[in-house]
C-alpha cells in the first residue's frame, strides 16, 4: 500500500513554530514529531511505500525521514518548485504511483484506520473517497426563513451539523490522469470538477479522534492531551 504525504506547506497559521521547522516536524509530546507519529501508524497498518511532497524547509524533512527504513517504509520525495496546493503535487509523479493510493496532510493526528479507508475505496470503485468527521456549529442568533418579504420560519439558536474533510483521502490514478502538470490544483478544485462531471466521490465517515494541527491553539491542544490519546494513536508503542 502506498501513501502520498503532503509536507510542503509553509504552515503560516502555525507561526512562530513553523519559522524554523516545517509543520510536520513540530514536536508532539516528549519524543515524537507529527510526521513520526504518522509514519509509525502507516507502517503498523500495513503500508509499505510513502512519497513525501516537500517544499518549505524541505532539507529538514529529507534529513529527518531519510529512506524511511527506520519506520519499515520505502520513502521517496517529490519537490515543489512553486506551491501546487494539495492535488497538484500528484500530477508529476502519477506514473510512479499505484492504481489506488492514499493522500494525506502531514499535520494530522487521528486514530483513523488508513488501511480500511483505502480498502473501502478500492472495493467501491470510486474516483475519490474522502475521510470525514462530524462537526456541529451553534448559531448564536435566531435564524429567520423569509419568502416574499415575510417570515415563514424561525429557529432559535439552531445547531447545524456538517461532515468536514479530515485531510485524508483515497484516490485512483485514473482520476488525476486528465490534469496537466505544473498547475496549482487543490482538493476543492478536484471535488468541484468531479461533481461537475457527475463522477461523485465517496464518503468514509469517522467519528473518532481527529485533530488538524493548523493553528497555535490546535497545537497546544495536541500537546495538552497527547499522553491521554497516545495509547490510541500509537497502540504498539503503548504495549511496548
GROMACS .gro file of C-alpha atoms in nm:
model
  240
    1UNK     CA    1   0.000   0.000   0.000
    2UNK     CA    2   0.122   0.345  -0.096
    3UNK     CA    3   0.064   0.686   0.065
    4UNK     CA    4   0.146   1.038  -0.053
    5UNK     CA    5   0.205   1.273   0.241
    6UNK     CA    6   0.167   1.645   0.171
    7UNK     CA    7   0.450   1.810   0.363
    8UNK     CA    8   0.537   2.114   0.151
    9UNK     CA    9   0.328   2.392   0.303
   10UNK     CA   10   0.470   2.690   0.491
   11UNK     CA   11   0.243   2.644   0.792
   12UNK     CA   12   0.170   3.017   0.806
   13UNK     CA   13  -0.113   2.981   1.059
   14UNK     CA   14   0.117   2.793   1.297
   15UNK     CA   15   0.385   3.059   1.321
   16UNK     CA   16   0.610   3.118   1.507
   17UNK     CA   17   0.656   2.740   1.548
   18UNK     CA   18   0.700   2.694   1.173
   19UNK     CA   19   0.951   2.974   1.127
   20UNK     CA   20   1.235   2.730   1.195
   21UNK     CA   21   1.064   2.392   1.145
   22UNK     CA   22   0.832   2.261   0.874
   23UNK     CA   23   0.492   2.186   1.027
   24UNK     CA   24   0.520   1.804   1.000
   25UNK     CA   25   0.830   1.818   1.221
   26UNK     CA   26   0.694   2.023   1.511
   27UNK     CA   27   0.719   1.810   1.828
   28UNK     CA   28   0.424   1.639   1.995
   29UNK     CA   29   0.472   1.513   2.349
   30UNK     CA   30   0.821   1.439   2.475
   31UNK     CA   31   0.967   1.231   2.192
   32UNK     CA   32   0.769   1.250   1.869
   33UNK     CA   33   0.721   1.478   1.570
   34UNK     CA   34   0.382   1.480   1.395
   35UNK     CA   35   0.533   1.311   1.090
   36UNK     CA   36   0.699   1.048   1.310
   37UNK     CA   37   0.359   0.951   1.454
   38UNK     CA   38   0.201   0.935   1.107
   39UNK     CA   39   0.476   0.713   0.966
   40UNK     CA   40   0.457   0.478   1.266
   41UNK     CA   41   0.080   0.448   1.220
   42UNK     CA   42   0.107   0.381   0.847
   43UNK     CA   43   0.365   0.107   0.894
   44UNK     CA   44   0.158  -0.055   1.170
   45UNK     CA   45  -0.141  -0.064   0.935
   46UNK     CA   46   0.045  -0.235   0.653
   47UNK     CA   47   0.164   0.048   0.431
   48UNK     CA   48   0.496  -0.023   0.262
   49UNK     CA   49   0.568   0.288   0.050
   50UNK     CA   50   0.543   0.661   0.109
   51UNK     CA   51   0.605   0.959  -0.118
   52UNK     CA   52   0.658   1.290   0.059
   53UNK     CA   53   0.566   1.605  -0.134
   54UNK     CA   54   0.802   1.865   0.013
   55UNK     CA   55   0.879   2.232  -0.042
   56UNK     CA   56   0.915   2.468   0.256
   57UNK     CA   57   1.231   2.377   0.454
   58UNK     CA   58   1.246   2.051   0.260
   59UNK     CA   59   1.610   1.966   0.354
   60UNK     CA   60   1.500   1.926   0.717
   61UNK     CA   61   1.226   1.679   0.623
   62UNK     CA   62   1.459   1.488   0.391
   63UNK     CA   63   1.721   1.463   0.666
   64UNK     CA   64   1.466   1.351   0.926
   65UNK     CA   65   1.296   1.085   0.711
   66UNK     CA   66   1.586   0.960   0.502
   67UNK     CA   67   1.494   0.644   0.314
   68UNK     CA   68   1.219   0.559   0.562
   69UNK     CA   69   1.387   0.240   0.681
   70UNK     CA   70   1.362   0.335   1.050
   71UNK     CA   71   0.983   0.303   1.010
   72UNK     CA   72   0.998  -0.002   0.786
   73UNK     CA   73   0.886   0.204   0.485
   74UNK     CA   74   1.035   0.273   0.144
   75UNK     CA   75   1.029   0.652   0.107
   76UNK     CA   76   1.084   0.879  -0.191
   77UNK     CA   77   1.030   1.252  -0.240
   78UNK     CA   78   0.884   1.497  -0.487
   79UNK     CA   79   0.989   1.861  -0.462
   80UNK     CA   80   0.758   2.157  -0.527
   81UNK     CA   81   0.946   2.437  -0.702
   82UNK     CA   82   0.631   2.651  -0.676
   83UNK     CA   83   0.329   2.588  -0.449
   84UNK     CA   84   0.095   2.338  -0.616
   85UNK     CA   85  -0.175   2.314  -0.345
   86UNK     CA   86  -0.298   1.971  -0.231
   87UNK     CA   87  -0.357   1.775  -0.552
   88UNK     CA   88  -0.116   1.947  -0.792
   89UNK     CA   89   0.193   1.772  -0.645
   90UNK     CA   90   0.050   1.436  -0.760
   91UNK     CA   91   0.046   1.519  -1.130
   92UNK     CA   92   0.424   1.500  -1.199
   93UNK     CA   93   0.458   1.166  -1.017
   94UNK     CA   94   0.142   0.980  -1.124
   95UNK     CA   95   0.342   0.725  -1.324
   96UNK     CA   96   0.525   0.634  -1.002
   97UNK     CA   97   0.201   0.575  -0.814
   98UNK     CA   98  -0.002   0.254  -0.796
   99UNK     CA   99  -0.355   0.230  -0.930
  100UNK     CA  100  -0.502   0.322  -0.589
  101UNK     CA  101  -0.328   0.513  -0.310
  102UNK     CA  102  -0.380   0.726  -0.001
  103UNK     CA  103  -0.322   1.103   0.013
  104UNK     CA  104  -0.299   1.288   0.344
  105UNK     CA  105  -0.183   1.609   0.502
  106UNK     CA  106   0.136   1.585   0.704
  107UNK     CA  107  -0.012   1.762   1.008
  108UNK     CA  108  -0.299   1.530   1.104
  109UNK     CA  109  -0.334   1.348   1.434
  110UNK     CA  110  -0.604   1.083   1.418
  111UNK     CA  111  -0.693   0.726   1.511
  112UNK     CA  112  -0.842   0.673   1.164
  113UNK     CA  113  -0.778   0.331   1.008
  114UNK     CA  114  -0.593   0.440   0.694
  115UNK     CA  115  -0.577   0.088   0.553
  116UNK     CA  116  -0.952   0.037   0.585
  117UNK     CA  117  -1.018   0.368   0.410
  118UNK     CA  118  -0.805   0.260   0.114
  119UNK     CA  119  -0.961  -0.087   0.108
  120UNK     CA  120  -1.315   0.055   0.107
  121UNK     CA  121  -1.218   0.291  -0.173
  122UNK     CA  122  -1.087   0.010  -0.392
  123UNK     CA  123  -1.391  -0.209  -0.325
  124UNK     CA  124  -1.635   0.074  -0.411
  125UNK     CA  125  -1.452   0.159  -0.737
  126UNK     CA  126  -1.488   0.534  -0.686
  127UNK     CA  127  -1.273   0.819  -0.824
  128UNK     CA  128  -1.213   0.962  -0.476
  129UNK     CA  129  -1.307   0.865  -0.120
  130UNK     CA  130  -1.291   1.133   0.147
  131UNK     CA  131  -1.246   1.063   0.519
  132UNK     CA  132  -1.491   1.285   0.704
  133UNK     CA  133  -1.552   1.393   1.060
  134UNK     CA  134  -1.883   1.525   1.201
  135UNK     CA  135  -1.889   1.883   1.322
  136UNK     CA  136  -2.169   2.073   1.494
  137UNK     CA  137  -2.184   2.454   1.473
  138UNK     CA  138  -2.404   2.652   1.711
  139UNK     CA  139  -2.560   2.967   1.567
  140UNK     CA  140  -2.590   3.222   1.847
  141UNK     CA  141  -2.880   3.406   1.687
  142UNK     CA  142  -3.239   3.341   1.598
  143UNK     CA  143  -3.243   3.228   1.234
  144UNK     CA  144  -3.525   3.356   1.013
  145UNK     CA  145  -3.656   3.199   0.696
  146UNK     CA  146  -3.810   3.458   0.464
  147UNK     CA  147  -4.018   3.430   0.149
  148UNK     CA  148  -4.181   3.715  -0.042
  149UNK     CA  149  -4.090   3.972   0.221
  150UNK     CA  150  -4.248   3.772   0.507
  151UNK     CA  151  -4.109   3.549   0.776
  152UNK     CA  152  -4.223   3.192   0.712
  153UNK     CA  153  -3.998   3.009   0.956
  154UNK     CA  154  -3.795   3.066   1.268
  155UNK     CA  155  -3.534   2.868   1.462
  156UNK     CA  156  -3.385   2.994   1.786
  157UNK     CA  157  -3.006   2.939   1.803
  158UNK     CA  158  -3.006   2.621   1.593
  159UNK     CA  159  -2.732   2.359   1.582
  160UNK     CA  160  -2.607   2.290   1.232
  161UNK     CA  161  -2.439   1.956   1.158
  162UNK     CA  162  -2.177   1.909   0.885
  163UNK     CA  163  -1.937   1.649   0.755
  164UNK     CA  164  -1.592   1.803   0.706
  165UNK     CA  165  -1.290   1.667   0.524
  166UNK     CA  166  -1.018   1.534   0.753
  167UNK     CA  167  -0.740   1.597   0.502
  168UNK     CA  168  -0.712   1.222   0.436
  169UNK     CA  169  -0.849   1.060   0.122
  170UNK     CA  170  -0.810   0.762  -0.107
  171UNK     CA  171  -0.757   0.833  -0.473
  172UNK     CA  172  -0.729   0.643  -0.800
  173UNK     CA  173  -0.457   0.723  -1.053
  174UNK     CA  174  -0.712   0.733  -1.334
  175UNK     CA  175  -0.889   1.020  -1.157
  176UNK     CA  176  -0.593   1.256  -1.199
  177UNK     CA  177  -0.488   1.142  -1.547
  178UNK     CA  178  -0.671   1.428  -1.722
  179UNK     CA  179  -0.498   1.716  -1.544
  180UNK     CA  180  -0.177   1.881  -1.674
  181UNK     CA  181   0.142   1.904  -1.471
  182UNK     CA  182   0.265   2.227  -1.317
  183UNK     CA  183  -0.070   2.378  -1.216
  184UNK     CA  184  -0.182   2.468  -0.866
  185UNK     CA  185  -0.479   2.238  -0.806
  186UNK     CA  186  -0.643   2.189  -0.470
  187UNK     CA  187  -0.868   1.931  -0.310
  188UNK     CA  188  -1.157   2.174  -0.354
  189UNK     CA  189  -1.080   2.205  -0.726
  190UNK     CA  190  -1.082   1.827  -0.764
  191UNK     CA  191  -1.411   1.776  -0.580
  192UNK     CA  192  -1.587   2.054  -0.771
  193UNK     CA  193  -1.461   1.921  -1.103
  194UNK     CA  194  -1.572   1.565  -1.021
  195UNK     CA  195  -1.917   1.691  -0.920
  196UNK     CA  196  -1.945   1.888  -1.245
  197UNK     CA  197  -1.864   1.568  -1.436
  198UNK     CA  198  -2.116   1.365  -1.229
  199UNK     CA  199  -1.828   1.148  -1.106
  200UNK     CA  200  -1.935   1.152  -0.744
  201UNK     CA  201  -1.675   1.094  -0.468
  202UNK     CA  202  -1.742   0.858  -0.180
  203UNK     CA  203  -1.752   0.935   0.191
  204UNK     CA  204  -1.575   0.742   0.467
  205UNK     CA  205  -1.742   0.861   0.786
  206UNK     CA  206  -1.529   0.860   1.102
  207UNK     CA  207  -1.627   0.978   1.449
  208UNK     CA  208  -1.307   0.900   1.641
  209UNK     CA  209  -1.017   1.122   1.743
  210UNK     CA  210  -0.904   1.372   1.482
  211UNK     CA  211  -0.709   1.694   1.516
  212UNK     CA  212  -0.587   1.907   1.227
  213UNK     CA  213  -0.291   2.098   1.368
  214UNK     CA  214  -0.339   2.421   1.175
  215UNK     CA  215  -0.327   2.690   1.444
  216UNK     CA  216  -0.133   2.750   1.768
  217UNK     CA  217  -0.446   2.663   1.968
  218UNK     CA  218  -0.468   2.325   1.791
  219UNK     CA  219  -0.100   2.260   1.860
  220UNK     CA  220  -0.139   2.346   2.227
  221UNK     CA  221  -0.440   2.114   2.248
  222UNK     CA  222  -0.247   1.830   2.083
  223UNK     CA  223   0.032   1.856   2.338
  224UNK     CA  224  -0.202   1.900   2.632
  225UNK     CA  225  -0.388   1.577   2.555
  226UNK     CA  226  -0.118   1.370   2.385
  227UNK     CA  227  -0.048   1.138   2.678
  228UNK     CA  228  -0.421   1.070   2.707
  229UNK     CA  229  -0.456   0.973   2.341
  230UNK     CA  230  -0.111   0.820   2.289
  231UNK     CA  231  -0.233   0.460   2.355
  232UNK     CA  232  -0.490   0.509   2.077
  233UNK     CA  233  -0.259   0.690   1.836
  234UNK     CA  234   0.034   0.453   1.890
  235UNK     CA  235  -0.105   0.129   2.035
  236UNK     CA  236   0.210  -0.069   1.955
  237UNK     CA  237   0.423   0.185   2.142
  238UNK     CA  238   0.191   0.168   2.444
  239UNK     CA  239   0.220  -0.212   2.454
  240UNK     CA  240   0.596  -0.198   2.424
   0.00000   0.00000   0.00000
